[in-house]
PDB file of C-alpha atoms in Angstrom:
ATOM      1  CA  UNK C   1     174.893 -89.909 115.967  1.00  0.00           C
ATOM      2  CA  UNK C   2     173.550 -93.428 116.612  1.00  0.00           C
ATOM      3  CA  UNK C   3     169.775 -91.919 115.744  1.00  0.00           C
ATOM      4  CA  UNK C   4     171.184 -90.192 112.669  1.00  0.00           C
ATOM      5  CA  UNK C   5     172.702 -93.501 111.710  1.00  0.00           C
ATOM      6  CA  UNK C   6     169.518 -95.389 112.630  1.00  0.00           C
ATOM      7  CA  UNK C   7     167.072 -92.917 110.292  1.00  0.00           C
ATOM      8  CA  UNK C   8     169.654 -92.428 107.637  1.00  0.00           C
ATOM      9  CA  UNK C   9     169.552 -96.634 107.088  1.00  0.00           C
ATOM     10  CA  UNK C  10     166.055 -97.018 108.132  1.00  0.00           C
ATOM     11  CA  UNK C  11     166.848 -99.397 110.707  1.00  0.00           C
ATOM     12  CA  UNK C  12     163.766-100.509 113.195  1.00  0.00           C
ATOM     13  CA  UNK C  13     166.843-100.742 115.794  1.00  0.00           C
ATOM     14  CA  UNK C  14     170.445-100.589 115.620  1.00  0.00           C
ATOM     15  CA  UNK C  15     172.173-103.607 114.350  1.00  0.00           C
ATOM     16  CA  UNK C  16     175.086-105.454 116.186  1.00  0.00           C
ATOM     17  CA  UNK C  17     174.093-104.430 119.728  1.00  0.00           C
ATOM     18  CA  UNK C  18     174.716-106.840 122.548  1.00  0.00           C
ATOM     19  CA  UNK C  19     171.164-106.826 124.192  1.00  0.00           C
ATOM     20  CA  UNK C  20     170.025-109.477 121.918  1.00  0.00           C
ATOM     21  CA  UNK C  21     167.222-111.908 123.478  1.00  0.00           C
ATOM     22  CA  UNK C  22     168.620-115.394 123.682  1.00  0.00           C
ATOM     23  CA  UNK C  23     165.846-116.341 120.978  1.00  0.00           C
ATOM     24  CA  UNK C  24     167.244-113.767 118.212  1.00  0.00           C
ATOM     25  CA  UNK C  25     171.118-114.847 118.680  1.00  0.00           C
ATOM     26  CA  UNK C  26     172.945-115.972 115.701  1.00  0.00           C
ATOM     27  CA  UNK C  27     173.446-119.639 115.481  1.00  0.00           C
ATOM     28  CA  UNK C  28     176.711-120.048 113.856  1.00  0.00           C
ATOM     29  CA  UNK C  29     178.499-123.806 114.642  1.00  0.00           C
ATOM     30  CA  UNK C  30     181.168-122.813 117.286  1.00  0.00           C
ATOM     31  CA  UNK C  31     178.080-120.991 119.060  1.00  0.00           C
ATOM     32  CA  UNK C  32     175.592-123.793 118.875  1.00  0.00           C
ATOM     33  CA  UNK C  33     178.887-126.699 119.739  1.00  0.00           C
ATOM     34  CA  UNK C  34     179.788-124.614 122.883  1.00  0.00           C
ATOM     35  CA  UNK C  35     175.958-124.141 123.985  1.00  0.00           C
ATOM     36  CA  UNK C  36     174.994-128.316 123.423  1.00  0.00           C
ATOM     37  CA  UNK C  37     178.334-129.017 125.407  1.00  0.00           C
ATOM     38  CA  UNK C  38     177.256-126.711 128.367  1.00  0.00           C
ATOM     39  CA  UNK C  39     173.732-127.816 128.065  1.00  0.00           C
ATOM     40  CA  UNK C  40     174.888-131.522 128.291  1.00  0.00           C
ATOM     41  CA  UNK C  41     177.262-130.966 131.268  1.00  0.00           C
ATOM     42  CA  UNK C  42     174.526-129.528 132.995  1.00  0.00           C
ATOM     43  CA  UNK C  43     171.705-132.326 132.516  1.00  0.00           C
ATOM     44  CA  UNK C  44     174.773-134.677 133.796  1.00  0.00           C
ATOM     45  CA  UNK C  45     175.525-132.520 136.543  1.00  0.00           C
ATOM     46  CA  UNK C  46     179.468-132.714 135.202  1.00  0.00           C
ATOM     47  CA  UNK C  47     181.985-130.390 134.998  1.00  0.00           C
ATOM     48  CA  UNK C  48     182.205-128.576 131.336  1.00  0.00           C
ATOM     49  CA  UNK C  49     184.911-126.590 130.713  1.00  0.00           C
ATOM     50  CA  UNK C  50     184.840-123.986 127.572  1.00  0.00           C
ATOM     51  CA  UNK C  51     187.597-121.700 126.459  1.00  0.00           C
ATOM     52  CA  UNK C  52     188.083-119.330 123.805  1.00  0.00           C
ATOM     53  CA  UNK C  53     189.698-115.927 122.727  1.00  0.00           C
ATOM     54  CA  UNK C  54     188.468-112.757 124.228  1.00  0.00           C
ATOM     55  CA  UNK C  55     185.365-111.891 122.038  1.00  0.00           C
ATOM     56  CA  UNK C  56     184.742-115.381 120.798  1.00  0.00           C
ATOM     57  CA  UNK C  57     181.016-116.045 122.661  1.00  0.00           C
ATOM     58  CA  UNK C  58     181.587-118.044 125.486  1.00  0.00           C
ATOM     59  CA  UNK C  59     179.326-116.377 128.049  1.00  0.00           C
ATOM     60  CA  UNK C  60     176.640-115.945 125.137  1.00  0.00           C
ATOM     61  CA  UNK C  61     176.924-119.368 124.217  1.00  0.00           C
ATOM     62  CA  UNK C  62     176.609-120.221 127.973  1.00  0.00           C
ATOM     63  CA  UNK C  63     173.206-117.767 128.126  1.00  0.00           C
ATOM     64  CA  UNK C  64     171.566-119.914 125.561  1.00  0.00           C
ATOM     65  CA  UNK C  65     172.253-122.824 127.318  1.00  0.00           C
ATOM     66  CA  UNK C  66     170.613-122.006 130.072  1.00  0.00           C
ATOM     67  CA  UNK C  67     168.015-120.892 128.521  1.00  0.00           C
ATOM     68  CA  UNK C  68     166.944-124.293 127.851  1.00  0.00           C
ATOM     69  CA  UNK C  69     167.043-125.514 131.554  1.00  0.00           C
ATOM     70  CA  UNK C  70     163.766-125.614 133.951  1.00  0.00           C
ATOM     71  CA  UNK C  71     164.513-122.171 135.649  1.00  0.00           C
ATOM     72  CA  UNK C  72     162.206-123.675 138.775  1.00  0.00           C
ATOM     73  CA  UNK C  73     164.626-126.803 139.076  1.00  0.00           C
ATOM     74  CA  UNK C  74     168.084-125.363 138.791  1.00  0.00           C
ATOM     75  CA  UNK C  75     169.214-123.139 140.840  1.00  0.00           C
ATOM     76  CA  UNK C  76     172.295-120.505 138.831  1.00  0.00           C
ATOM     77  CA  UNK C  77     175.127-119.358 141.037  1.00  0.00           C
ATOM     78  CA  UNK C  78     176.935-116.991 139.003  1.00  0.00           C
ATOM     79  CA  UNK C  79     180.550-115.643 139.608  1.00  0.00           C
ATOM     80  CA  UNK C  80     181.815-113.591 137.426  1.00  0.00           C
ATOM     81  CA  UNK C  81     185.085-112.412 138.986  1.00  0.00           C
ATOM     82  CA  UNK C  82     187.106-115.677 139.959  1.00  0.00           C
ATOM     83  CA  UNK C  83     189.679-113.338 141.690  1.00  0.00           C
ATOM     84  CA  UNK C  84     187.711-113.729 144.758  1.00  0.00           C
ATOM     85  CA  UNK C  85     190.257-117.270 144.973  1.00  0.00           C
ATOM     86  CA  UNK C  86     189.037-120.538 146.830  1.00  0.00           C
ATOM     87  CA  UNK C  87     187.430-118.851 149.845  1.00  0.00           C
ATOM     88  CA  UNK C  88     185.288-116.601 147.604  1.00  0.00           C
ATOM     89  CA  UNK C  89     184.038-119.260 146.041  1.00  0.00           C
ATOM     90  CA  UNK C  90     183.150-120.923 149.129  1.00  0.00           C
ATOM     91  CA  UNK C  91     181.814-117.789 150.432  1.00  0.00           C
ATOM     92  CA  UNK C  92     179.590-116.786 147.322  1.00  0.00           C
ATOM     93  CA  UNK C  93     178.076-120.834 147.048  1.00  0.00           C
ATOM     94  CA  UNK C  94     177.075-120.556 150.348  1.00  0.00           C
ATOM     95  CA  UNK C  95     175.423-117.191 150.593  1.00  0.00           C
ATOM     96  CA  UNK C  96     174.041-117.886 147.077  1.00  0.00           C
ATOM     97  CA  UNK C  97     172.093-120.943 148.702  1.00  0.00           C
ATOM     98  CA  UNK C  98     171.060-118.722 151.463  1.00  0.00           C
ATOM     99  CA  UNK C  99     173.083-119.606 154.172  1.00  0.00           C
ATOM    100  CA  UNK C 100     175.604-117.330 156.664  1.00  0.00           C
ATOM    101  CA  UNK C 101     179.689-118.588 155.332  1.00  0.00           C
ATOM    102  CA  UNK C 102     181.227-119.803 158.341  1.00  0.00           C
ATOM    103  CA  UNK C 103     184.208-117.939 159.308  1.00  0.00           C
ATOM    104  CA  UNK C 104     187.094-120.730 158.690  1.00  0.00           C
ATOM    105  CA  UNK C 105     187.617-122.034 155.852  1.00  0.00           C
ATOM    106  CA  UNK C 106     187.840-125.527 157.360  1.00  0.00           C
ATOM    107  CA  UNK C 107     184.128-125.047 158.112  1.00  0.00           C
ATOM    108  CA  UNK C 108     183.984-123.267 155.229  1.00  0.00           C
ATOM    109  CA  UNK C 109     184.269-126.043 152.589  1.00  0.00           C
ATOM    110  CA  UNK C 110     182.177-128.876 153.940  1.00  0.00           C
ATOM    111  CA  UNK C 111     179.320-126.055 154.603  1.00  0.00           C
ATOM    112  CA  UNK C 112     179.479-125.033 151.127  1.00  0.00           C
ATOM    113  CA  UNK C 113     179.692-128.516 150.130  1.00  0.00           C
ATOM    114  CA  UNK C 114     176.307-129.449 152.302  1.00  0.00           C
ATOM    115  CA  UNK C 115     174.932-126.271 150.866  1.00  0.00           C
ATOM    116  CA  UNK C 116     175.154-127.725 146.862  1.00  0.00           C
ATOM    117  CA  UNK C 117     173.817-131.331 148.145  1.00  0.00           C
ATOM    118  CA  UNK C 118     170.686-129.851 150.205  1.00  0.00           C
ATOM    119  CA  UNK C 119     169.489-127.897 147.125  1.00  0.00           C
ATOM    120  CA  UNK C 120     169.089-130.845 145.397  1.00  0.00           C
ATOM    121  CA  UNK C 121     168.141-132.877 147.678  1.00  0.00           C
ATOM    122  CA  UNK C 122     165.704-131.300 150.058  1.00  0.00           C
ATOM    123  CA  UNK C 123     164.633-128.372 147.187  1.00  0.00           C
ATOM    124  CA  UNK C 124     164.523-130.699 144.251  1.00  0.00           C
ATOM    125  CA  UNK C 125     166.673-127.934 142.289  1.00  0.00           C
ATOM    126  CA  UNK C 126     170.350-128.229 140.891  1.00  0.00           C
ATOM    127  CA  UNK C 127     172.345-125.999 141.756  1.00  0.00           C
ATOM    128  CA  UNK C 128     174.792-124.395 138.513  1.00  0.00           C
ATOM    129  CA  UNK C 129     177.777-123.178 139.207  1.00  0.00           C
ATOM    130  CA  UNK C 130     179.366-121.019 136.553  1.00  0.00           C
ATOM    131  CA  UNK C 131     182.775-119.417 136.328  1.00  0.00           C
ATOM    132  CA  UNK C 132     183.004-116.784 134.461  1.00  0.00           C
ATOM    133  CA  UNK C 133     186.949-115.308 133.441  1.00  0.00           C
ATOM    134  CA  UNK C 134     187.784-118.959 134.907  1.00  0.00           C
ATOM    135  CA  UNK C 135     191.209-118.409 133.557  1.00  0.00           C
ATOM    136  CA  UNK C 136     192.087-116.107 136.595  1.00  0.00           C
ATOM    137  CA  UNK C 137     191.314-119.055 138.968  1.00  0.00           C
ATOM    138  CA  UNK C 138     194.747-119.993 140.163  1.00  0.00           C
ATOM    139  CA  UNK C 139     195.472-123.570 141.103  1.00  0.00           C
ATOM    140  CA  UNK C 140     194.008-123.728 144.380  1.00  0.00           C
ATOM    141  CA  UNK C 141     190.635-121.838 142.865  1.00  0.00           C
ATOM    142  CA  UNK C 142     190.749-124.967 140.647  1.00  0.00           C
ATOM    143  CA  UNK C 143     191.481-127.190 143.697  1.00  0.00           C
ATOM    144  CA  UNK C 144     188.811-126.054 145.170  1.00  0.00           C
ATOM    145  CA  UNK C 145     185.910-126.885 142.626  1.00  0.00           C
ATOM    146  CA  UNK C 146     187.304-129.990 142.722  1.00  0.00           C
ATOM    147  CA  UNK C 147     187.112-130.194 146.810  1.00  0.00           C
ATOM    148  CA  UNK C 148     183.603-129.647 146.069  1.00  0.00           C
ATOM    149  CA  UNK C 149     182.856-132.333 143.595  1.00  0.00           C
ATOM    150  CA  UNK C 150     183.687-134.899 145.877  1.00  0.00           C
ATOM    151  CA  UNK C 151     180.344-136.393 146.853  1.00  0.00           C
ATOM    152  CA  UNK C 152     179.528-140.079 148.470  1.00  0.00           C
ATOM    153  CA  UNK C 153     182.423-142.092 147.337  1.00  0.00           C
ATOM    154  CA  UNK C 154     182.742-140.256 143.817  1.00  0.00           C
ATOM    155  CA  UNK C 155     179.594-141.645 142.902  1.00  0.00           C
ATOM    156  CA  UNK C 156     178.206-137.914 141.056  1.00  0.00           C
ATOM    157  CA  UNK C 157     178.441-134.209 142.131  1.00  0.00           C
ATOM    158  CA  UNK C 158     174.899-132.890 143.061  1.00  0.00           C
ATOM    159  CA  UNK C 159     174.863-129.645 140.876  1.00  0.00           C
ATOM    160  CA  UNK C 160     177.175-128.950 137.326  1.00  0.00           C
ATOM    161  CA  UNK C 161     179.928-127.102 136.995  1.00  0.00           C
ATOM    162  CA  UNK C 162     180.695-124.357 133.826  1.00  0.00           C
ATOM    163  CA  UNK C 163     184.024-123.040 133.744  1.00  0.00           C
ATOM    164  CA  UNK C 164     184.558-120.329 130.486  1.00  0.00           C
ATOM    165  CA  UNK C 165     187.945-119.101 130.156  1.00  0.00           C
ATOM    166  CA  UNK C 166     190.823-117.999 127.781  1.00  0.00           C
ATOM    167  CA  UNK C 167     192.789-120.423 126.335  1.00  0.00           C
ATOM    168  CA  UNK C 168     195.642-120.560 128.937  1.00  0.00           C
ATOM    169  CA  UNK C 169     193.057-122.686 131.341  1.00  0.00           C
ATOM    170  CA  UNK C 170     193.103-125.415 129.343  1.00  0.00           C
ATOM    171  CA  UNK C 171     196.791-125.388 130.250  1.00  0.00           C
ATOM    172  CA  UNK C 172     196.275-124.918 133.857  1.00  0.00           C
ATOM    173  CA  UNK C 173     194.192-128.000 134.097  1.00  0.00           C
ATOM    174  CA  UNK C 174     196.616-130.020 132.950  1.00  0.00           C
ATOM    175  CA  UNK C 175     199.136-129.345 135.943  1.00  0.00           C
ATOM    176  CA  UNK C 176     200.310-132.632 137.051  1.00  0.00           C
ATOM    177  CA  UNK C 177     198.603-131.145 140.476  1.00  0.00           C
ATOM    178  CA  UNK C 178     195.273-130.635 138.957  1.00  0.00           C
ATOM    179  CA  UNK C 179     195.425-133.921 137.707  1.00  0.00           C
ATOM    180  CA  UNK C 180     192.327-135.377 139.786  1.00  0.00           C
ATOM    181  CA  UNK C 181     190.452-132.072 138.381  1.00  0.00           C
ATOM    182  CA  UNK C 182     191.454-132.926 134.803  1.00  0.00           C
ATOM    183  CA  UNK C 183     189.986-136.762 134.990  1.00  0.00           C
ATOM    184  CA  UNK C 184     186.563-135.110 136.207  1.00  0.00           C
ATOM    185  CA  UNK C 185     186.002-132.594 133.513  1.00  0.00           C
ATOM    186  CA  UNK C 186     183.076-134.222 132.051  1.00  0.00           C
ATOM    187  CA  UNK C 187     183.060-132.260 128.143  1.00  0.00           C
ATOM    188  CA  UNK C 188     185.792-129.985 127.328  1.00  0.00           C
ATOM    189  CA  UNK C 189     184.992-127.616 124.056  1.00  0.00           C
ATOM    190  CA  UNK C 190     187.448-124.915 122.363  1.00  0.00           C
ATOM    191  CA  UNK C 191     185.875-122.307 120.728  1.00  0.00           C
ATOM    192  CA  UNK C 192     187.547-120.699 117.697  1.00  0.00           C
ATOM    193  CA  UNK C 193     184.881-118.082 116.059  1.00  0.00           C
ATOM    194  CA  UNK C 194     182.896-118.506 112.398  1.00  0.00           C
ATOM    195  CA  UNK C 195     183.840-119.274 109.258  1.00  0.00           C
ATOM    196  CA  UNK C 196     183.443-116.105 106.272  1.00  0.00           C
ATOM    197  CA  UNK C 197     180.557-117.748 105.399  1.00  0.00           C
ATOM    198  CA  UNK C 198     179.448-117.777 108.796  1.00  0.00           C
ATOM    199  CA  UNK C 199     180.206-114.044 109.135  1.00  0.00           C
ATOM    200  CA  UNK C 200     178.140-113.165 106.136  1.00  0.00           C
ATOM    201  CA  UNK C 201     175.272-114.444 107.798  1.00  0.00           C
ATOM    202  CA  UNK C 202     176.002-113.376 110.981  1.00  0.00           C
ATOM    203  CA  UNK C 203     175.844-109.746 109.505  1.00  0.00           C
ATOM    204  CA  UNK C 204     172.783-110.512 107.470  1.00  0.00           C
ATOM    205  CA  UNK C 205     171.344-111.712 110.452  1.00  0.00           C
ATOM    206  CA  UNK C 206     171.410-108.399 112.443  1.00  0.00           C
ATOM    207  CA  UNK C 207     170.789-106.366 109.481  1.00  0.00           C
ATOM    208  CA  UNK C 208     167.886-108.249 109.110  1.00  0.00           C
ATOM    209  CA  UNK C 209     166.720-107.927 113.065  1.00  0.00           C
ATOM    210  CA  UNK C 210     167.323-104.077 112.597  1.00  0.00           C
ATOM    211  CA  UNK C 211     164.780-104.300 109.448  1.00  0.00           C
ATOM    212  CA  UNK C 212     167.162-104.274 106.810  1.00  0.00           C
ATOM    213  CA  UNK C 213     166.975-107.517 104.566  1.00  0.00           C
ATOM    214  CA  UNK C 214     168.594-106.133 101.672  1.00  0.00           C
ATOM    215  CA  UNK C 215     172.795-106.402 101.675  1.00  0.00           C
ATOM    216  CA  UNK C 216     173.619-103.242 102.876  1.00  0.00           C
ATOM    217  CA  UNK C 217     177.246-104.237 103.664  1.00  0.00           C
ATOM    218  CA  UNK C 218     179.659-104.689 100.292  1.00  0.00           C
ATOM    219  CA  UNK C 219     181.201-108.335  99.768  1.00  0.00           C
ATOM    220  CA  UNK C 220     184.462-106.382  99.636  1.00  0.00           C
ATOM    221  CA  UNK C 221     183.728-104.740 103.415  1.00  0.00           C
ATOM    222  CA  UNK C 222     182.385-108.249 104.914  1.00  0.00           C
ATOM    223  CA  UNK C 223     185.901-109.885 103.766  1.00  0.00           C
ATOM    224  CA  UNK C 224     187.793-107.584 105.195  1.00  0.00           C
ATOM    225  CA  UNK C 225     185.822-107.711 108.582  1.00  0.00           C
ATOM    226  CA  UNK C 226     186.371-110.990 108.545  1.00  0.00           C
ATOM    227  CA  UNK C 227     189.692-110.927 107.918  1.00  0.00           C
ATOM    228  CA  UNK C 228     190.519-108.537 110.758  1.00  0.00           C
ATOM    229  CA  UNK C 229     187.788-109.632 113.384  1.00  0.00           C
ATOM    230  CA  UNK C 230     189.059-113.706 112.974  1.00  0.00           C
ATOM    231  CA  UNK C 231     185.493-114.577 112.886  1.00  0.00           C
ATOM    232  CA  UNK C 232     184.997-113.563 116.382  1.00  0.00           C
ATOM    233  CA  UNK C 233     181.715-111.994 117.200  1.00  0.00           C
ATOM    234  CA  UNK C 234     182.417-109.115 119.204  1.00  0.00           C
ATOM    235  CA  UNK C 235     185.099-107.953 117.169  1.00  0.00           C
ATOM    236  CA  UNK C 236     182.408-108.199 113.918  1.00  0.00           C
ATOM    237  CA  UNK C 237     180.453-106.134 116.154  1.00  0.00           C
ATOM    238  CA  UNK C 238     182.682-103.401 116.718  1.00  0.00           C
ATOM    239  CA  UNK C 239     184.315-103.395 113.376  1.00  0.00           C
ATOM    240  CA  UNK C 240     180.841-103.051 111.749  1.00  0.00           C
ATOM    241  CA  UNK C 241     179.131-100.307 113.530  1.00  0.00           C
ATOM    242  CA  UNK C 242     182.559 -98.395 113.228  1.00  0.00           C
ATOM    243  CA  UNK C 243     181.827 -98.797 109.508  1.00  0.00           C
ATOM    244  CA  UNK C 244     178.449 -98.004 109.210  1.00  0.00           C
ATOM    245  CA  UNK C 245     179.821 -94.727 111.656  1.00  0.00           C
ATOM    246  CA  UNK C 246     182.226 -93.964 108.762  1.00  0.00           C
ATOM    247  CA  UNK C 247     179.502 -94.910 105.854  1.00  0.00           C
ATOM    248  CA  UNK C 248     177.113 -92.238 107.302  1.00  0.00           C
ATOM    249  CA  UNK C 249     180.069 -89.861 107.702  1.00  0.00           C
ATOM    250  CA  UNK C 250     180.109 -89.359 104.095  1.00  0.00           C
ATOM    251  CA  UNK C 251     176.602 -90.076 103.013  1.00  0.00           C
ATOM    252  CA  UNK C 252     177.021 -93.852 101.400  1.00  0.00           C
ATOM    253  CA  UNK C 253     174.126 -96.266 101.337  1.00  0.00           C
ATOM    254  CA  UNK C 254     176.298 -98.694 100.908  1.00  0.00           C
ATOM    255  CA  UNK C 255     178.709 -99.561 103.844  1.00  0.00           C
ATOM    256  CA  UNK C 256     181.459-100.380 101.194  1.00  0.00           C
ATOM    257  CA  UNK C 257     185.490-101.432 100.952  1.00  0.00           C
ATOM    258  CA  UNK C 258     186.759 -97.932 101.783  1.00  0.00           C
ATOM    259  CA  UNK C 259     184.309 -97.730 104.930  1.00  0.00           C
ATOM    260  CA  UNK C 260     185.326-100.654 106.457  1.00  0.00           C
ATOM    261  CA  UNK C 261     188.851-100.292 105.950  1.00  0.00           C
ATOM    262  CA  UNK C 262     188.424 -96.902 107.822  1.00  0.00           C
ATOM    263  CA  UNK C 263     186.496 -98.820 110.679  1.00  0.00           C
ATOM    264  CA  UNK C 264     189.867-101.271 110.638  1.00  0.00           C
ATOM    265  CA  UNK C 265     192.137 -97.941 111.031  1.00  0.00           C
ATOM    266  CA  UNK C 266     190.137 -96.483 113.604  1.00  0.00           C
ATOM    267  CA  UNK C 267     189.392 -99.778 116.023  1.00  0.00           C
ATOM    268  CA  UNK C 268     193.519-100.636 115.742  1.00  0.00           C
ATOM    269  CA  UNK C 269     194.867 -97.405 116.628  1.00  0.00           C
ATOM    270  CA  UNK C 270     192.168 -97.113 119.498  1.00  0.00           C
ATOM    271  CA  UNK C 271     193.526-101.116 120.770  1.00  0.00           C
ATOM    272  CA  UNK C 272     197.258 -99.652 120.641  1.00  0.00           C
ATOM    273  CA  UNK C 273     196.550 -96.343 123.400  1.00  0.00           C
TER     274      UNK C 273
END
């Protein structure tokens, strides 16, 4: 279906896909606001902290950032499932940095601690340490970033910290027990998706990567899209390939009010099973 839908549109590739090089992403406000805030934390080696709906582009906005940074002088530890608690994040730092995790966790910490200060010290490379789904950390996850922050008399961490969560982490971090976390955060950014006039262009934008400058979409489906997707990216994503799915279903050239109101029908009642 997805070729019949490519030739039937005469698209080079198909539009709204999500393996989009960092140099061809759309660069809405909230997008390039989150991605200068992460970028800045890490030159500062601080603690940045975004959050954001489900959808919104915090992990994209936290790909372009680092696709600004010296790849030979920072060093990227990734964690993508925060479950893992404190330990796992002690564990994954340290094997990240190539060393063995010591079995207890009182070891544990100051090795993983040691392990973020030699890397930039001794291999001239910061070390980044991003969070992914940090809203899952619970408060001794949190705790435990902030265990590892504390560096020579609080004069600097040696490596940055990117946290990107739903909104409820925000609330976390302001526990009266996180309180010593909260005071480090060095930027702090909520994202909240694109304006209409934002998603027009966003949509124009992929068209236009898929070979199709012309406005395909109708200024009655884009509204609605809007409407319904909040101005969040991955939800403008869905919603529009669902209509261009229902526009080739009947043969229209133009992916128009009626199409996208069936994409709206169809994405709902598949969120509700």
């Amino acid at each position: 279906m997805l070729d019949r839908i490519q030739s039937f549109y005469g698209f080079t590739r198909m539009p709204f896909g999500r393996d989009l090089a960092t140099g061809m992403l759309h660069r809405h406000t909230d997008h390039a606001q989150a991605t200068a805030r992460i970028a800045y934390g890490i030159d500062t080696r601080g603690i940045t902290v975004i959050t954001g709906e489900v959808g919104v582009g915090k992990t994209v906005a936290a790909r372009a950032a680092l696709d600004r940074v010296d790849r030979a002088r920072h060093h990227l530890i990734y964690i993508p499932d925060p479950t893992v608690g404190a330990r796992g994040v002690y564990h994954h730092i340290v094997t990240a940095l190539g060393g063995k995790p010591s079995f207890h966790t009182a070891a544990l910490i100051p090795q993983a601690r040691n392990a973020l200060a030699a890397e930039a010290s001794e291999r001239g490379r910061t070390p980044i340490l991003l969070i992914d789904e940090a809203h899952i950390l619970q408060h001794s996850g949190l705790d435990a970033i902030r265990l590892l922050t504390n560096h020579e008399l609080d004069t600097g961490a040696p490596f940055a910290t990117v946290l990107l969560g739903q909104p409820d982490l925000a609330g976390k971090i302001r526990y009266g027990i996180l309180a010593a976390f909260d005071q480090r955060i060095t930027v702090r950014h909520h994202m909240t998706g694109m304006t209409a006039d934002e998603t027009v262009g966003y949509i124009h934008h992929h068209l236009t990567l898929a070979g199709r400058s012309d406005p395909l979409f109708g200024d009655d489906a884009i509204t609605l899209i809007h409407a319904n997707s909040r101005g969040k990216p991955r939800a403008v994503n869905n919603l529009c390939l669902a209509a261009l799915l229902a526009a080739r279903a009947n043969d229209r050239p133009i992916v128009d009010e009626t199409s996208a109101r069936t994409a709206i029908t169809e994405t709902s009642d598949h969120a509700t099973l």
